[in-house]
Short mmCIF file of C-alpha atoms in Angstrom, two decimals:
data_model
loop_
_atom_site.label_atom_id
_atom_site.label_comp_id
_atom_site.label_asym_id
_atom_site.label_seq_id
_atom_site.Cartn_x
_atom_site.Cartn_y
_atom_site.Cartn_z
CA MET A 216 23.25 30.47 -6.57
CA PRO A 217 21.88 30.34 -2.97
CA ASN A 218 19.98 27.27 -1.88
CA PRO A 219 16.20 27.92 -2.06
CA TYR A 220 15.73 26.55 1.47
CA PHE A 221 16.60 27.74 4.96
CA LEU A 222 16.39 26.27 8.48
CA PRO A 223 13.75 28.01 10.63
CA GLN A 224 15.63 26.76 13.72
CA ASP A 225 18.57 29.02 12.83
CA CYS A 226 16.50 32.19 12.52
CA THR A 227 16.67 34.55 15.51
CA GLY A 228 13.07 35.73 15.17
CA ASN A 229 10.09 36.37 12.94
CA THR A 230 11.81 39.27 11.21
CA GLN A 231 14.55 37.01 9.91
CA VAL A 232 12.02 34.39 8.81
CA PHE A 233 10.11 37.14 6.95
CA PHE A 234 13.32 38.34 5.31
CA ARG A 235 14.24 34.84 4.17
CA ARG A 236 10.78 33.93 2.88
CA TYR A 237 9.61 37.12 1.20
CA LEU A 238 12.72 39.09 0.31
CA ARG A 239 15.19 36.31 -0.46
CA ARG A 240 12.33 34.06 -1.63
CA GLN A 241 13.64 31.02 0.23
CA HIS A 242 11.50 28.25 1.68
CA PRO A 243 11.69 26.88 5.22
CA VAL A 244 12.63 23.20 5.38
CA PRO A 245 9.21 21.56 5.89
CA ASP A 246 8.29 19.59 9.00
CA PHE A 247 7.62 16.57 6.80
CA PRO A 248 9.11 15.65 3.40
CA ARG A 249 7.24 16.92 0.35
CA ILE A 250 8.45 14.02 -1.79
CA ILE A 251 8.85 10.43 -0.64
CA GLN A 252 10.55 7.61 -2.52
CA ILE A 253 10.08 4.07 -1.24
CA GLN A 254 12.08 1.02 -2.27
CA THR A 255 9.53 -1.77 -2.20
CA GLN A 256 12.12 -4.25 -3.45
CA SER A 257 15.85 -3.83 -4.02
CA GLY A 258 17.69 -4.64 -7.24
CA CYS A 259 17.62 -3.67 -10.89
CA ASN A 260 17.86 -5.78 -14.02
CA ALA A 261 19.72 -3.12 -16.06
CA ASP A 262 23.40 -2.15 -16.35
CA CYS A 263 23.02 1.45 -17.50
CA GLN A 264 26.33 3.12 -18.35
CA PHE A 265 25.51 6.24 -16.30
CA CYS A 266 24.49 4.33 -13.15
CA PRO A 267 26.64 2.70 -10.41
CA ASN A 268 24.02 0.00 -9.72
CA HIS A 269 26.09 -2.84 -11.14
CA SER A 270 29.01 -2.07 -8.81
CA THR A 271 26.83 -2.65 -5.71
CA ARG A 272 26.06 -6.28 -6.43
CA GLY A 273 27.21 -8.54 -3.63
CA LYS A 274 28.17 -5.52 -1.50
CA ILE A 275 24.83 -4.42 0.00
CA SER A 276 21.93 -6.29 1.58
CA MET A 277 18.96 -7.02 -0.66
CA GLY A 278 15.34 -7.64 0.20
CA ARG A 279 11.67 -6.85 -0.09
CA MET A 280 9.67 -4.40 2.02
CA ASP A 281 6.99 -5.90 4.21
CA GLU A 282 3.53 -4.73 3.17
CA GLU A 283 2.69 -3.77 6.75
CA MET A 284 5.70 -1.43 6.78
CA PHE A 285 4.65 0.07 3.45
CA HIS A 286 1.14 0.68 4.76
CA ARG A 287 2.54 2.39 7.87
CA ILE A 288 4.61 4.75 5.73
CA ILE A 289 1.62 5.67 3.58
CA ASP A 290 -0.74 6.03 6.56
CA GLU A 291 1.70 8.54 8.07
CA ALA A 292 2.37 10.35 4.79
CA VAL A 293 -1.28 11.04 3.97
CA LYS A 294 -1.56 13.11 7.17
CA HIS A 295 0.79 15.69 5.61
CA PRO A 296 0.78 17.84 2.43
CA VAL A 297 3.05 15.50 0.45
CA ARG A 298 3.31 16.43 -3.21
CA ARG A 299 4.58 13.15 -4.59
CA ILE A 300 4.87 9.54 -3.43
CA SER A 301 7.04 7.32 -5.61
CA PRO A 302 7.21 3.61 -4.75
CA TYR A 303 10.61 3.13 -6.34
CA LEU A 304 14.21 3.91 -5.31
CA MET A 305 17.43 2.73 -6.88
CA ASN A 306 15.59 -0.28 -8.30
CA GLU A 307 13.37 -1.50 -11.12
CA PRO A 308 9.92 -1.05 -9.59
CA LEU A 309 7.95 -3.34 -11.92
CA ALA A 310 10.12 -6.29 -10.89
CA ASP A 311 7.93 -6.22 -7.74
CA ASP A 312 4.69 -7.85 -8.89
CA ARG A 313 2.87 -6.32 -5.90
CA LEU A 314 3.44 -2.78 -7.14
CA PRO A 315 0.00 -2.04 -8.66
CA ASP A 316 -1.68 -3.17 -5.42
CA LEU A 317 0.67 -0.99 -3.39
CA ILE A 318 -0.08 1.99 -5.64
CA ARG A 319 -3.80 1.33 -5.23
CA TYR A 320 -3.29 1.58 -1.47
CA ILE A 321 -1.81 5.07 -1.99
CA THR A 322 -4.50 6.11 -4.49
CA ASP A 323 -7.34 5.22 -2.08
CA ARG A 324 -5.84 7.41 0.70
CA LYS A 325 -3.83 10.28 -0.76
CA HIS A 326 -4.72 13.97 -0.86
CA ILE A 327 -5.82 15.60 -4.10
CA ILE A 328 -2.53 17.54 -4.11
CA THR A 329 -0.51 14.30 -4.01
CA HIS A 330 0.44 12.40 -7.13
CA THR A 331 2.13 9.04 -7.62
CA LYS A 332 4.96 8.40 -10.05
CA ILE A 333 7.34 5.60 -10.94
CA ASN A 334 10.33 5.33 -13.28
CA THR A 335 10.72 2.01 -15.09
CA ASN A 336 12.87 0.57 -17.85
CA ALA A 337 9.77 -1.23 -19.21
CA ALA A 338 11.32 -4.69 -19.18
CA PHE A 339 8.42 -5.94 -17.00
CA LEU A 340 5.74 -3.76 -18.65
CA THR A 341 3.67 -6.65 -19.96
CA GLU A 342 0.10 -6.14 -21.13
CA SER A 343 -1.17 -7.53 -17.83
CA MET A 344 1.10 -5.22 -15.82
CA GLY A 345 -0.02 -2.29 -17.96
CA GLU A 346 -3.67 -3.02 -17.26
CA ARG A 347 -3.00 -3.30 -13.54
CA LEU A 348 -1.09 0.02 -13.50
CA ILE A 349 -4.01 1.77 -15.18
CA GLU A 350 -6.42 0.22 -12.70
CA SER A 351 -4.18 1.19 -9.77
CA GLY A 352 -4.75 4.89 -10.32
CA LEU A 353 -1.05 5.62 -10.92
CA ASP A 354 -0.71 9.28 -11.98
CA ARG A 355 2.60 9.29 -13.88
CA LEU A 356 4.58 6.58 -15.59
CA HIS A 357 8.07 7.56 -16.74
CA VAL A 358 9.90 5.09 -18.94
CA SER A 359 13.68 5.25 -19.07
CA PHE A 360 14.45 4.62 -22.76
CA HIS A 361 17.89 5.86 -23.80
CA GLY A 362 18.29 6.31 -27.53
CA ILE A 363 15.99 5.18 -30.29
CA HIS A 364 18.14 2.69 -32.25
CA ARG A 365 19.21 -0.70 -30.97
CA LYS A 366 22.98 -0.10 -30.75
CA THR A 367 22.57 3.18 -28.92
CA TYR A 368 19.92 1.80 -26.55
CA GLU A 369 21.88 -1.32 -25.62
CA ALA A 370 25.12 0.66 -25.24
CA SER A 371 23.30 2.93 -22.79
CA MET A 372 21.23 0.38 -20.89
CA GLY A 373 23.45 -2.69 -20.86
CA LYS A 374 21.79 -6.09 -21.08
CA LEU A 375 18.23 -4.82 -21.67
CA SER A 376 16.58 -5.70 -24.97
CA TRP A 377 15.77 -2.77 -27.26
CA LYS A 378 13.34 -4.85 -29.26
CA LYS A 379 11.40 -6.22 -26.32
CA ASN A 380 11.18 -2.98 -24.37
CA LEU A 381 10.21 -0.80 -27.33
CA THR A 382 7.45 -3.30 -28.04
CA ASN A 383 6.34 -3.08 -24.40
CA VAL A 384 6.12 0.73 -24.47
CA ASN A 385 4.26 0.81 -27.81
CA ARG A 386 1.82 -1.81 -26.58
CA PHE A 387 1.13 0.25 -23.46
CA ILE A 388 0.44 3.31 -25.61
CA GLU A 389 -2.05 1.29 -27.63
CA LEU A 390 -3.61 -0.08 -24.44
CA GLN A 391 -4.20 3.41 -23.10
CA ARG A 392 -5.75 4.47 -26.41
CA ARG A 393 -8.00 1.45 -26.49
CA LEU A 394 -9.18 1.98 -22.91
CA LYS A 395 -9.31 5.77 -23.32
CA ALA A 396 -7.28 6.04 -20.13
CA ILE A 397 -5.92 9.50 -19.32
CA ARG A 398 -3.81 8.16 -16.45
CA PRO A 399 -1.07 7.35 -15.95
CA ARG A 400 0.51 10.17 -17.95
CA LEU A 401 3.29 8.45 -19.87
CA LYS A 402 6.61 10.14 -20.54
CA ILE A 403 9.88 8.94 -21.98
CA THR A 404 12.89 9.97 -19.93
CA MET A 405 16.63 9.77 -20.50
CA VAL A 406 19.95 11.20 -19.39
CA HIS A 407 21.78 13.51 -21.78
CA THR A 408 25.00 11.68 -22.68
CA LYS A 409 27.34 11.54 -25.67
CA THR A 410 25.82 8.19 -26.50
CA ILE A 411 22.32 9.50 -27.25
CA ASP A 412 23.08 13.11 -28.24
CA ARG A 413 23.28 12.52 -31.98
CA GLU A 414 19.85 10.81 -31.97
CA LEU A 415 17.92 13.60 -30.25
CA PRO A 416 16.12 14.75 -33.44
CA GLU A 417 14.98 11.18 -34.17
CA ILE A 418 14.01 10.64 -30.52
CA ARG A 419 11.85 13.76 -30.63
CA GLU A 420 10.17 12.82 -33.90
CA TYR A 421 9.52 9.20 -32.89
CA TRP A 422 7.91 9.78 -29.48
CA ASN A 423 6.21 13.10 -30.17
CA SER A 424 4.46 11.56 -33.19
CA ARG A 425 2.94 9.09 -30.74
CA GLY A 426 1.73 11.91 -28.51
CA ILE A 427 4.40 11.24 -25.89
CA ALA A 428 6.58 13.91 -24.28
CA VAL A 429 10.30 13.30 -23.71
CA ASN A 430 12.28 14.53 -20.71
CA ILE A 431 16.05 14.90 -21.09
CA HIS A 432 17.90 15.18 -17.80
CA ALA A 433 21.37 16.64 -17.25
CA LEU A 434 23.92 13.89 -16.60
CA GLU A 435 24.98 13.47 -12.96
CA ASN A 436 27.98 11.47 -11.80
CA ARG A 437 25.78 10.17 -8.92
CA SER A 438 28.63 10.85 -6.51
CA ASN A 439 30.54 8.01 -8.13
CA LYS A 440 34.02 8.39 -9.63
CA LYS A 441 33.63 5.35 -11.90
CA VAL A 442 30.61 6.90 -13.57
CA GLU A 443 32.49 10.20 -14.01
CA ASP A 444 35.56 8.42 -15.45
CA LYS A 445 33.45 7.11 -18.33
CA ALA A 446 33.41 10.68 -19.72
CA LEU A 447 29.81 10.45 -20.92
CA ASN A 448 29.31 14.20 -20.54
CA ILE A 449 28.89 16.57 -23.47
CA HIS A 450 29.44 19.73 -21.42
CA SER A 451 31.70 20.32 -18.45
CA MET A 452 30.72 18.92 -15.04
CA ARG A 453 30.17 21.23 -12.06
CA PRO A 454 29.62 20.59 -8.35
CA LEU A 455 25.94 20.05 -7.53
CA SER A 456 26.13 22.68 -4.79
CA ASP A 457 22.61 24.05 -5.36
CA CYS A 458 20.95 20.66 -4.74
CA ASP A 459 17.84 20.78 -2.53
CA ARG A 460 16.98 17.09 -2.24
CA LEU A 461 17.83 16.70 1.43
CA MET A 462 15.59 19.69 2.19
CA LYS A 463 12.41 18.21 0.73
CA GLN A 464 12.84 14.54 -0.26
CA ALA A 465 12.96 11.38 1.87
CA TYR A 466 14.40 8.10 0.62
CA ILE A 467 13.30 4.90 2.35
CA LEU A 468 15.00 1.57 1.68
CA TRP A 469 13.25 -1.81 1.74
CA ASN A 470 14.28 -2.40 5.40
CA GLY A 471 13.02 0.96 6.66
CA ASP A 472 16.37 2.78 6.69
CA CYS A 473 16.30 6.34 5.39
CA VAL A 474 19.35 7.21 3.31
CA LEU A 475 20.52 10.74 2.57
CA CYS A 476 19.92 10.75 -1.16
CA CYS A 477 18.85 8.77 -4.20
CA VAL A 478 22.50 8.51 -5.28
CA ASP A 479 23.58 6.85 -2.03
CA TRP A 480 23.91 3.46 -3.72
CA PHE A 481 26.27 2.09 -1.08
CA ARG A 482 24.13 3.42 1.82
CA THR A 483 27.00 5.43 3.28
CA THR A 484 24.75 7.95 5.07
CA VAL A 485 21.77 6.41 6.86
CA MET A 486 19.81 9.16 8.59
CA GLY A 487 17.68 6.84 10.74
CA SER A 488 15.02 4.14 10.53
CA ILE A 489 11.26 4.55 10.24
CA ASN A 490 10.90 1.33 12.22
CA GLU A 491 11.53 3.20 15.46
CA LYS A 492 9.20 6.22 15.54
CA GLY A 493 8.13 6.76 11.93
CA LEU A 494 9.27 9.00 9.10
CA GLN A 495 8.62 12.39 10.74
CA SER A 496 10.84 11.50 13.67
CA VAL A 497 13.72 10.68 11.29
CA TRP A 498 13.11 13.77 9.15
CA GLN A 499 13.36 16.04 12.19
CA ASN A 500 16.20 14.29 14.02
CA ASP A 501 19.53 15.88 15.03
CA LYS A 502 21.50 14.01 12.35
CA TYR A 503 19.38 15.52 9.57
CA LEU A 504 19.52 19.00 11.14
CA LYS A 505 23.28 18.97 11.45
CA PHE A 506 23.77 17.66 7.93
CA ARG A 507 21.45 20.32 6.47
CA ARG A 508 23.22 23.03 8.44
CA ARG A 509 26.61 21.89 7.11
CA PHE A 510 25.31 21.67 3.54
CA LEU A 511 23.81 25.18 3.59
CA ALA A 512 27.11 26.51 4.94
CA GLY A 513 28.96 24.82 2.05
CA GLN A 514 30.78 22.46 4.43
CA VAL A 515 30.44 19.21 2.46
CA GLU A 516 33.99 17.90 2.88
CA GLY A 517 34.04 14.18 3.60
CA THR A 518 30.36 13.70 2.74
CA LEU A 519 28.51 12.08 -0.13
CA CYS A 520 27.68 15.58 -1.43
CA GLU A 521 31.36 16.49 -1.85
CA ARG A 522 31.75 14.18 -4.86
CA CYS A 523 28.39 14.93 -6.53
CA LYS A 524 28.59 16.68 -9.91
CA VAL A 525 26.16 17.53 -12.67
CA GLN A 526 26.58 18.39 -16.35
CA ASN A 527 26.55 22.16 -16.81
CA GLU A 528 23.14 22.49 -18.45
CA ILE A 529 19.48 22.51 -17.44
CA ASP A 530 17.01 19.72 -18.08
CA PHE A 531 14.96 20.08 -21.25
CA SER A 532 12.05 18.36 -22.91
CA PHE A 533 10.37 17.67 -26.24
CA LYS A 534 6.58 17.99 -26.19
CA PRO A 535 4.02 17.22 -28.91
CA ARG A 536 1.85 20.05 -30.26
CA PHE A 537 -0.97 21.22 -27.95
CA TYR A 538 0.44 19.02 -25.16
CA LEU A 539 -0.34 21.42 -22.29
CA ILE A 540 -3.78 22.36 -23.64
CA ASN A 541 -4.81 18.72 -23.98
CA ARG A 542 -3.60 18.01 -20.45
CA LEU A 543 -5.70 20.89 -19.06
CA ILE A 544 -8.89 19.76 -20.81
CA GLY A 545 -8.29 16.03 -20.11
CA LYS A 546 -8.07 15.12 -23.79
CA GLN A 547 -5.86 12.38 -25.20
CA GLN A 548 -2.92 13.67 -27.20
CA HIS A 549 -3.16 13.51 -31.02
CA TYR A 550 -1.59 10.29 -32.18
CA ALA A 551 -0.22 9.52 -35.60
CA PRO A 552 0.56 5.77 -35.77
CA GLN A 553 3.60 4.81 -37.77
CA PRO A 554 5.53 1.59 -38.35
CA ALA A 555 7.94 0.31 -35.75
CA LEU A 556 11.56 1.35 -36.06
CA VAL A 557 13.97 -0.65 -38.14
CA SER A 558 17.46 -0.62 -36.68
CA ASP A 559 20.48 -2.56 -37.90
CA SER A 560 18.31 -4.91 -39.98
CA GLU A 561 16.27 -5.77 -36.86
CA GLN A 562 12.53 -5.03 -36.92
CA ILE A 563 9.95 -5.39 -34.18
CA ASN A 564 7.54 -8.17 -34.91
CA SER A 565 4.52 -6.25 -36.19
CA ALA A 566 2.21 -9.12 -35.26
CA SER A 567 2.85 -8.37 -31.58
CA LEU A 568 1.52 -4.82 -31.95
CA SER A 569 -1.82 -3.29 -32.76
CA PRO A 570 -2.64 -3.07 -36.47
CA THR A 571 -2.52 0.72 -36.16
CA HIS A 572 1.27 0.47 -36.04
CA ARG A 573 1.40 -0.74 -39.66
CA LYS A 574 1.43 1.48 -42.69
CA LYS A 575 -1.86 1.69 -44.49
#
């Protein structure tokens, strides 16, 4: 499958650009990234089995992005047709207590075509944090919740607490209902592994009954042999040769360095720093151009991309009834409250949830 992007610099004239765009239906690499991920603070509190995060501890520098730097990134980004700005990258975003204020800064300046999104494991999704996220104008909140029973969840996500985090998510659902808040649009997201596969029917029933869609993503080895050696895949793994991330997405670390990809956990390929001349200067520099040219030619030997593999399937999702229609008309999804899960003789404390969670 050919990559959906091409380099306008390598076209000999307008005829070739026309051929690429309208006959081969490829897109020119944009002058500015269409998607931007920003690491406001490094570090994650989870030890997910499919993620190499735990192996980086003590091996990479850690820190927190200065707010002035964050503002400069956003002020530059809003001058361009950026589709998504995500203030998270290889970290747990809600561990940064400033996050709702940073999102508000984006909300007050972004184009109508731009949306904001974060992925969180919900460990820091307290009621107060939930209220602040709603007030921030965040567009999409994706919660990484792998499995639906305690043993499966904790096998997938390491030291995180199934009981606490399920309570946090359910409380946020109730908060949105109570405030009649359409945004952020909440989704549950997970990686398709052997660990969760047997629970997919229960996962679908549990979250869809609460009016929440579920996204299931194909497992990636994240260019990490240790992840691949765990044999979490259900289907065979194939090279991720059709990846288009470096053609449209920029990844900015807490110190202003731009890394090649969201799987570059060890920061092996730094493309430049926004501290010098800003993001556009990095995006258009010779290092990026040469790397893209090599990638499109299939010359990935010795690069991060050489080791990157994905499970041989496409992402899929479970959506409640009338999900798309309700989104279009701005209506809250139908919600059928039900009691909290009981797993391995462990039940969520019903007193910590809204009464609507209890059977009538």
